[in-house]
PDB file of C-alpha atoms in Angstrom:
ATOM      1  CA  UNK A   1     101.041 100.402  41.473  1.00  0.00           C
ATOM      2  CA  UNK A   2     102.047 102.909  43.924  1.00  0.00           C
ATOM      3  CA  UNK A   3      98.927 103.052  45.384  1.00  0.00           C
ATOM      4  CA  UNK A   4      98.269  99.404  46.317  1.00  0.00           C
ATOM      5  CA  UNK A   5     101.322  99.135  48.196  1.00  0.00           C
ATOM      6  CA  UNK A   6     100.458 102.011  49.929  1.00  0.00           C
ATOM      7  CA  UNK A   7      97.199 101.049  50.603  1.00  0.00           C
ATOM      8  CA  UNK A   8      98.821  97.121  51.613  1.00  0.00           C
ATOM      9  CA  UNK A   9     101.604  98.685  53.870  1.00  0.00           C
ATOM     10  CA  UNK A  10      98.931 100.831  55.784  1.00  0.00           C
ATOM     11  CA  UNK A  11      96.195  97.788  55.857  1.00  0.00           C
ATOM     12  CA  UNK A  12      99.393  95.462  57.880  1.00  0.00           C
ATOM     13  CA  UNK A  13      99.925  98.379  60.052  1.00  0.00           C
ATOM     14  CA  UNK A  14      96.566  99.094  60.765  1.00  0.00           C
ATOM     15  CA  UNK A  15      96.211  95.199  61.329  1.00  0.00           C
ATOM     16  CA  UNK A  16      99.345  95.007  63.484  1.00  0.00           C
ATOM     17  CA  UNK A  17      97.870  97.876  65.639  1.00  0.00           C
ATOM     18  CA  UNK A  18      94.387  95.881  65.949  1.00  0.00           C
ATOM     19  CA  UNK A  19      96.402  92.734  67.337  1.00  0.00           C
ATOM     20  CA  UNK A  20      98.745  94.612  69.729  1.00  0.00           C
ATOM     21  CA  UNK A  21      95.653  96.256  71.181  1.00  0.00           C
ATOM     22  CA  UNK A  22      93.517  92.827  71.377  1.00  0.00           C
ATOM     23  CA  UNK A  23      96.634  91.042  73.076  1.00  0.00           C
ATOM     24  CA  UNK A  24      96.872  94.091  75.627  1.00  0.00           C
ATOM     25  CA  UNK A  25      92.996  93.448  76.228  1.00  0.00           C
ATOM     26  CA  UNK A  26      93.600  89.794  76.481  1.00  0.00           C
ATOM     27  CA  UNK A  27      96.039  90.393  79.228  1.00  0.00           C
ATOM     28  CA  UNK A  28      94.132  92.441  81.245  1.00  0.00           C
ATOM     29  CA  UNK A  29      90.716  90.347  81.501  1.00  0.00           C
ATOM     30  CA  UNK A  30      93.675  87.568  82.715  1.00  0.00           C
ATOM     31  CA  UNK A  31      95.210  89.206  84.987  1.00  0.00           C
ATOM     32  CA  UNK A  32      93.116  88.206  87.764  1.00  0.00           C
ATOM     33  CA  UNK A  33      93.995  84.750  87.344  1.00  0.00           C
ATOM     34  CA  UNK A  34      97.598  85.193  87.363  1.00  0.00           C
ATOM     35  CA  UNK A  35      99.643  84.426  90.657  1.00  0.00           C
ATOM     36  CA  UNK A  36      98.880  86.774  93.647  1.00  0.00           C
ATOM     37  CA  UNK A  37     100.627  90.222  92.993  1.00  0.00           C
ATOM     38  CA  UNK A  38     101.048  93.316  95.569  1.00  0.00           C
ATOM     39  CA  UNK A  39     101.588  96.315  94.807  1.00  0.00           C
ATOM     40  CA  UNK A  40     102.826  99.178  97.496  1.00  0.00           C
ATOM     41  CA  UNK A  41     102.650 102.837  97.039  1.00  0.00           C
ATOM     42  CA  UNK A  42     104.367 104.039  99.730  1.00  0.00           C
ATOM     43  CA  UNK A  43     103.066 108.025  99.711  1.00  0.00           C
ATOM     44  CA  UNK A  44     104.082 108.988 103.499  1.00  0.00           C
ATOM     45  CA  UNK A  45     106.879 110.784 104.490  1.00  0.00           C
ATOM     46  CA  UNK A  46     108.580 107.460 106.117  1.00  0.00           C
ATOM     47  CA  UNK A  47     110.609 105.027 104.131  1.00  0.00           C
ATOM     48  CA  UNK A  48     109.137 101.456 104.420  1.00  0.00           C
ATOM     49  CA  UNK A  49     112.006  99.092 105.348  1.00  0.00           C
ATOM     50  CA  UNK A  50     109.931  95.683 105.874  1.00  0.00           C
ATOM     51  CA  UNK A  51     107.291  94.027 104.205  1.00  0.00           C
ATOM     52  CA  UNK A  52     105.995  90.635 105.392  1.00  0.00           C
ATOM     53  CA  UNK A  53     103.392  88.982 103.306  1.00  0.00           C
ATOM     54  CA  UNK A  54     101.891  85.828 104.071  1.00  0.00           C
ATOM     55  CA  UNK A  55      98.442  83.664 104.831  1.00  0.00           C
ATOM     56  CA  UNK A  56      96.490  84.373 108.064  1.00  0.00           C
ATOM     57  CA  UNK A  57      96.154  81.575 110.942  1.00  0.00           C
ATOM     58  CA  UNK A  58      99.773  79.465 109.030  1.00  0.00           C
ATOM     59  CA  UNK A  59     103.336  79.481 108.634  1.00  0.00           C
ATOM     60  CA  UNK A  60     103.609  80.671 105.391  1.00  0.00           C
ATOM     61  CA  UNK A  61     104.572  84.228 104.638  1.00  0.00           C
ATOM     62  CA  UNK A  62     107.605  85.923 102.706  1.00  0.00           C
ATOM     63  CA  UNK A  63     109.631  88.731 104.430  1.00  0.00           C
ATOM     64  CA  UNK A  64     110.750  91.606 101.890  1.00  0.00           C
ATOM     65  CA  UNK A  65     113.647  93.729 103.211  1.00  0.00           C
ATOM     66  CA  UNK A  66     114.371  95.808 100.335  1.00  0.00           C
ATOM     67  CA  UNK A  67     113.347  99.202 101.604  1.00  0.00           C
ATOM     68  CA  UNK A  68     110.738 101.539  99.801  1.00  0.00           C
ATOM     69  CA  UNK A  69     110.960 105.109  99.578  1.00  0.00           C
ATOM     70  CA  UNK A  70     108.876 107.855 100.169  1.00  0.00           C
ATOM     71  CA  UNK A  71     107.022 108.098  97.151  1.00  0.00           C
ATOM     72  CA  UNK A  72     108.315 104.941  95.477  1.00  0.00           C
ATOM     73  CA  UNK A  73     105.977 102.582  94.278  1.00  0.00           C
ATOM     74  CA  UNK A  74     106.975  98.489  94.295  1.00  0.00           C
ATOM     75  CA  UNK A  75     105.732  94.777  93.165  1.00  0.00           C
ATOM     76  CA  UNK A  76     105.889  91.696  94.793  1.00  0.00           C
ATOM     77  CA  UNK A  77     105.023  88.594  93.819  1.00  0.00           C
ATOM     78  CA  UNK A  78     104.965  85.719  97.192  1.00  0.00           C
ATOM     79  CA  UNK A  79     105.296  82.381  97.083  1.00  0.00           C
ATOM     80  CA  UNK A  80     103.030  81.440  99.532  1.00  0.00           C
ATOM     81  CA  UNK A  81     101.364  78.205  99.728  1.00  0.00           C
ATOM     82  CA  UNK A  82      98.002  76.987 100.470  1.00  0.00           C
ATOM     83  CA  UNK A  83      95.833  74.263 100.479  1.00  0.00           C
ATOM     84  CA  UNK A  84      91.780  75.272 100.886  1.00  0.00           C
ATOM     85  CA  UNK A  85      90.939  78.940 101.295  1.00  0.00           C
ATOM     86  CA  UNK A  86      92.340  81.682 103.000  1.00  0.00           C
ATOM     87  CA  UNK A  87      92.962  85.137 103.574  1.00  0.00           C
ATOM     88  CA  UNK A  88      96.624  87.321 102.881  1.00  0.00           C
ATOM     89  CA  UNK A  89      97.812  89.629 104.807  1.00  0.00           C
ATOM     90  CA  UNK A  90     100.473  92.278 104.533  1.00  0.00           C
ATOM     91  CA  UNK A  91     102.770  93.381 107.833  1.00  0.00           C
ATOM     92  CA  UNK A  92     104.768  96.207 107.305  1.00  0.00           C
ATOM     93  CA  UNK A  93     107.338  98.372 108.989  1.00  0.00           C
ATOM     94  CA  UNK A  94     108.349 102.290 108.880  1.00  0.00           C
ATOM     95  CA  UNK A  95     111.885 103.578 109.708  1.00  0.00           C
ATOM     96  CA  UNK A  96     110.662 104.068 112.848  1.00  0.00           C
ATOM     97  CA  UNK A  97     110.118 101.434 113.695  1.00  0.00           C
ATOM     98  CA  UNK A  98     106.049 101.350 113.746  1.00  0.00           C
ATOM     99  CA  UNK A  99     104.180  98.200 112.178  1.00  0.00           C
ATOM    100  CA  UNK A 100     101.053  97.635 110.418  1.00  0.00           C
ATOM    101  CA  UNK A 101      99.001  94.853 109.502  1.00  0.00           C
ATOM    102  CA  UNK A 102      96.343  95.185 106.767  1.00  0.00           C
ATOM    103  CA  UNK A 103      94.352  92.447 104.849  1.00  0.00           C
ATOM    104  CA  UNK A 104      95.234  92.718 101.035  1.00  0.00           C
ATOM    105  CA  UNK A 105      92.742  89.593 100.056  1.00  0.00           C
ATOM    106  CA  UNK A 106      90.175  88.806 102.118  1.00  0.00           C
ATOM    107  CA  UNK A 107      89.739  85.268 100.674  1.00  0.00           C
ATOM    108  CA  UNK A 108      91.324  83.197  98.308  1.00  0.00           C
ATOM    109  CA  UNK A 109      91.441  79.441  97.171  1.00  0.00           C
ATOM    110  CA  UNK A 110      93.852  79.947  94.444  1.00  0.00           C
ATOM    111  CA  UNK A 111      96.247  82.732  95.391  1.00  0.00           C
ATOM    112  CA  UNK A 112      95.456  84.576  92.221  1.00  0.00           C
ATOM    113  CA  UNK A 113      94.656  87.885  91.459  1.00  0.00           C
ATOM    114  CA  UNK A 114      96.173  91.440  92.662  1.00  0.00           C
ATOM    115  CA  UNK A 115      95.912  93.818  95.722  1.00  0.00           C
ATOM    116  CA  UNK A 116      97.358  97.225  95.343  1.00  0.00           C
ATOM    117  CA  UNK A 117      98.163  99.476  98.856  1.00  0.00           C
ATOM    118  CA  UNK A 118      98.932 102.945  99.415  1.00  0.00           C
ATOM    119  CA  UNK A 119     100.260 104.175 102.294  1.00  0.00           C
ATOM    120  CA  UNK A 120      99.759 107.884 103.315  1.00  0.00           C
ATOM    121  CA  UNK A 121     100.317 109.406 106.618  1.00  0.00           C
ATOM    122  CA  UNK A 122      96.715 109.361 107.579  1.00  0.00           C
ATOM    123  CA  UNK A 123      96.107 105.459 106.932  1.00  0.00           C
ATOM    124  CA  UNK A 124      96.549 102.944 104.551  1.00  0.00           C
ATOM    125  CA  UNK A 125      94.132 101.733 101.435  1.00  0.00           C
ATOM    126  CA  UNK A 126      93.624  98.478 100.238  1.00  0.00           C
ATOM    127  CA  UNK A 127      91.991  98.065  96.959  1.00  0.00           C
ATOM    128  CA  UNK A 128      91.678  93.875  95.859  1.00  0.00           C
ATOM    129  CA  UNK A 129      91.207  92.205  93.313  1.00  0.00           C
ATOM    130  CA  UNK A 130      91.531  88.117  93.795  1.00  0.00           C
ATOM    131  CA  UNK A 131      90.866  84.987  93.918  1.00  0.00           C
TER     132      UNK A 131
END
């Protein structure tokens, strides 16, 4: 008797381990589909204290003013609006004082999908994923 319910509690665990990892797989094959995220890894010695994110050649674009920190890493999510395709850009400012534009999706019809950026001293890098 001791046995089975051994053998039951360890066959629900195992189980309950087989769905946590299949919903954590789920969630990553959808993430691309999800509402436009950016992520900014800001790894140069100057603290980023804008952000402006927004859709090229209209008026829609979200200004972030919460600083980020030499080697702090943030997520934004913009509620930008478009009808057709387009492109998103990302405007941002150093302490002193110097901007920079990048692309973060170079097209888009359904503002979905992710862009991560890291910023080093030497340049920034743009890696996309969207849609």
């Amino acid at each position: 008797m001791m046995k089975r319910r051994f053998f039951i509690g360890i066959s629900i665990f195992s189980m309950g381990i087989v769905i946590a990892l299949g919903i954590g797989t789920i969630s990553n094959i959808l993430t691309p589909f999800k509402s436009f995220l950016l992520t900014v890894d800001n790894q140069s010695d100057d603290e980023i204290s804008s952000i402006e994110i927004g859709l090229f050649h209209t008026d829609s674009k979200e200004l972030f003013t919460d600083p980020i920190k030499k080697g702090e890493t943030k997520r934004f999510k913009p509620t930008l609006s478009l009808s057709g395709e387009g492109s998103i850009y990302l405007k941002y400012t150093d302490a002193k004082g110097r901007s920079t534009q990048e692309t973060v999706c170079g097209y888009t019809e359904y503002l979905s999908g992710y862009s991560t950026v890291t910023i080093t001293n030497e340049g920034t890098t743009v890696v996309q994923q969207c849609n």
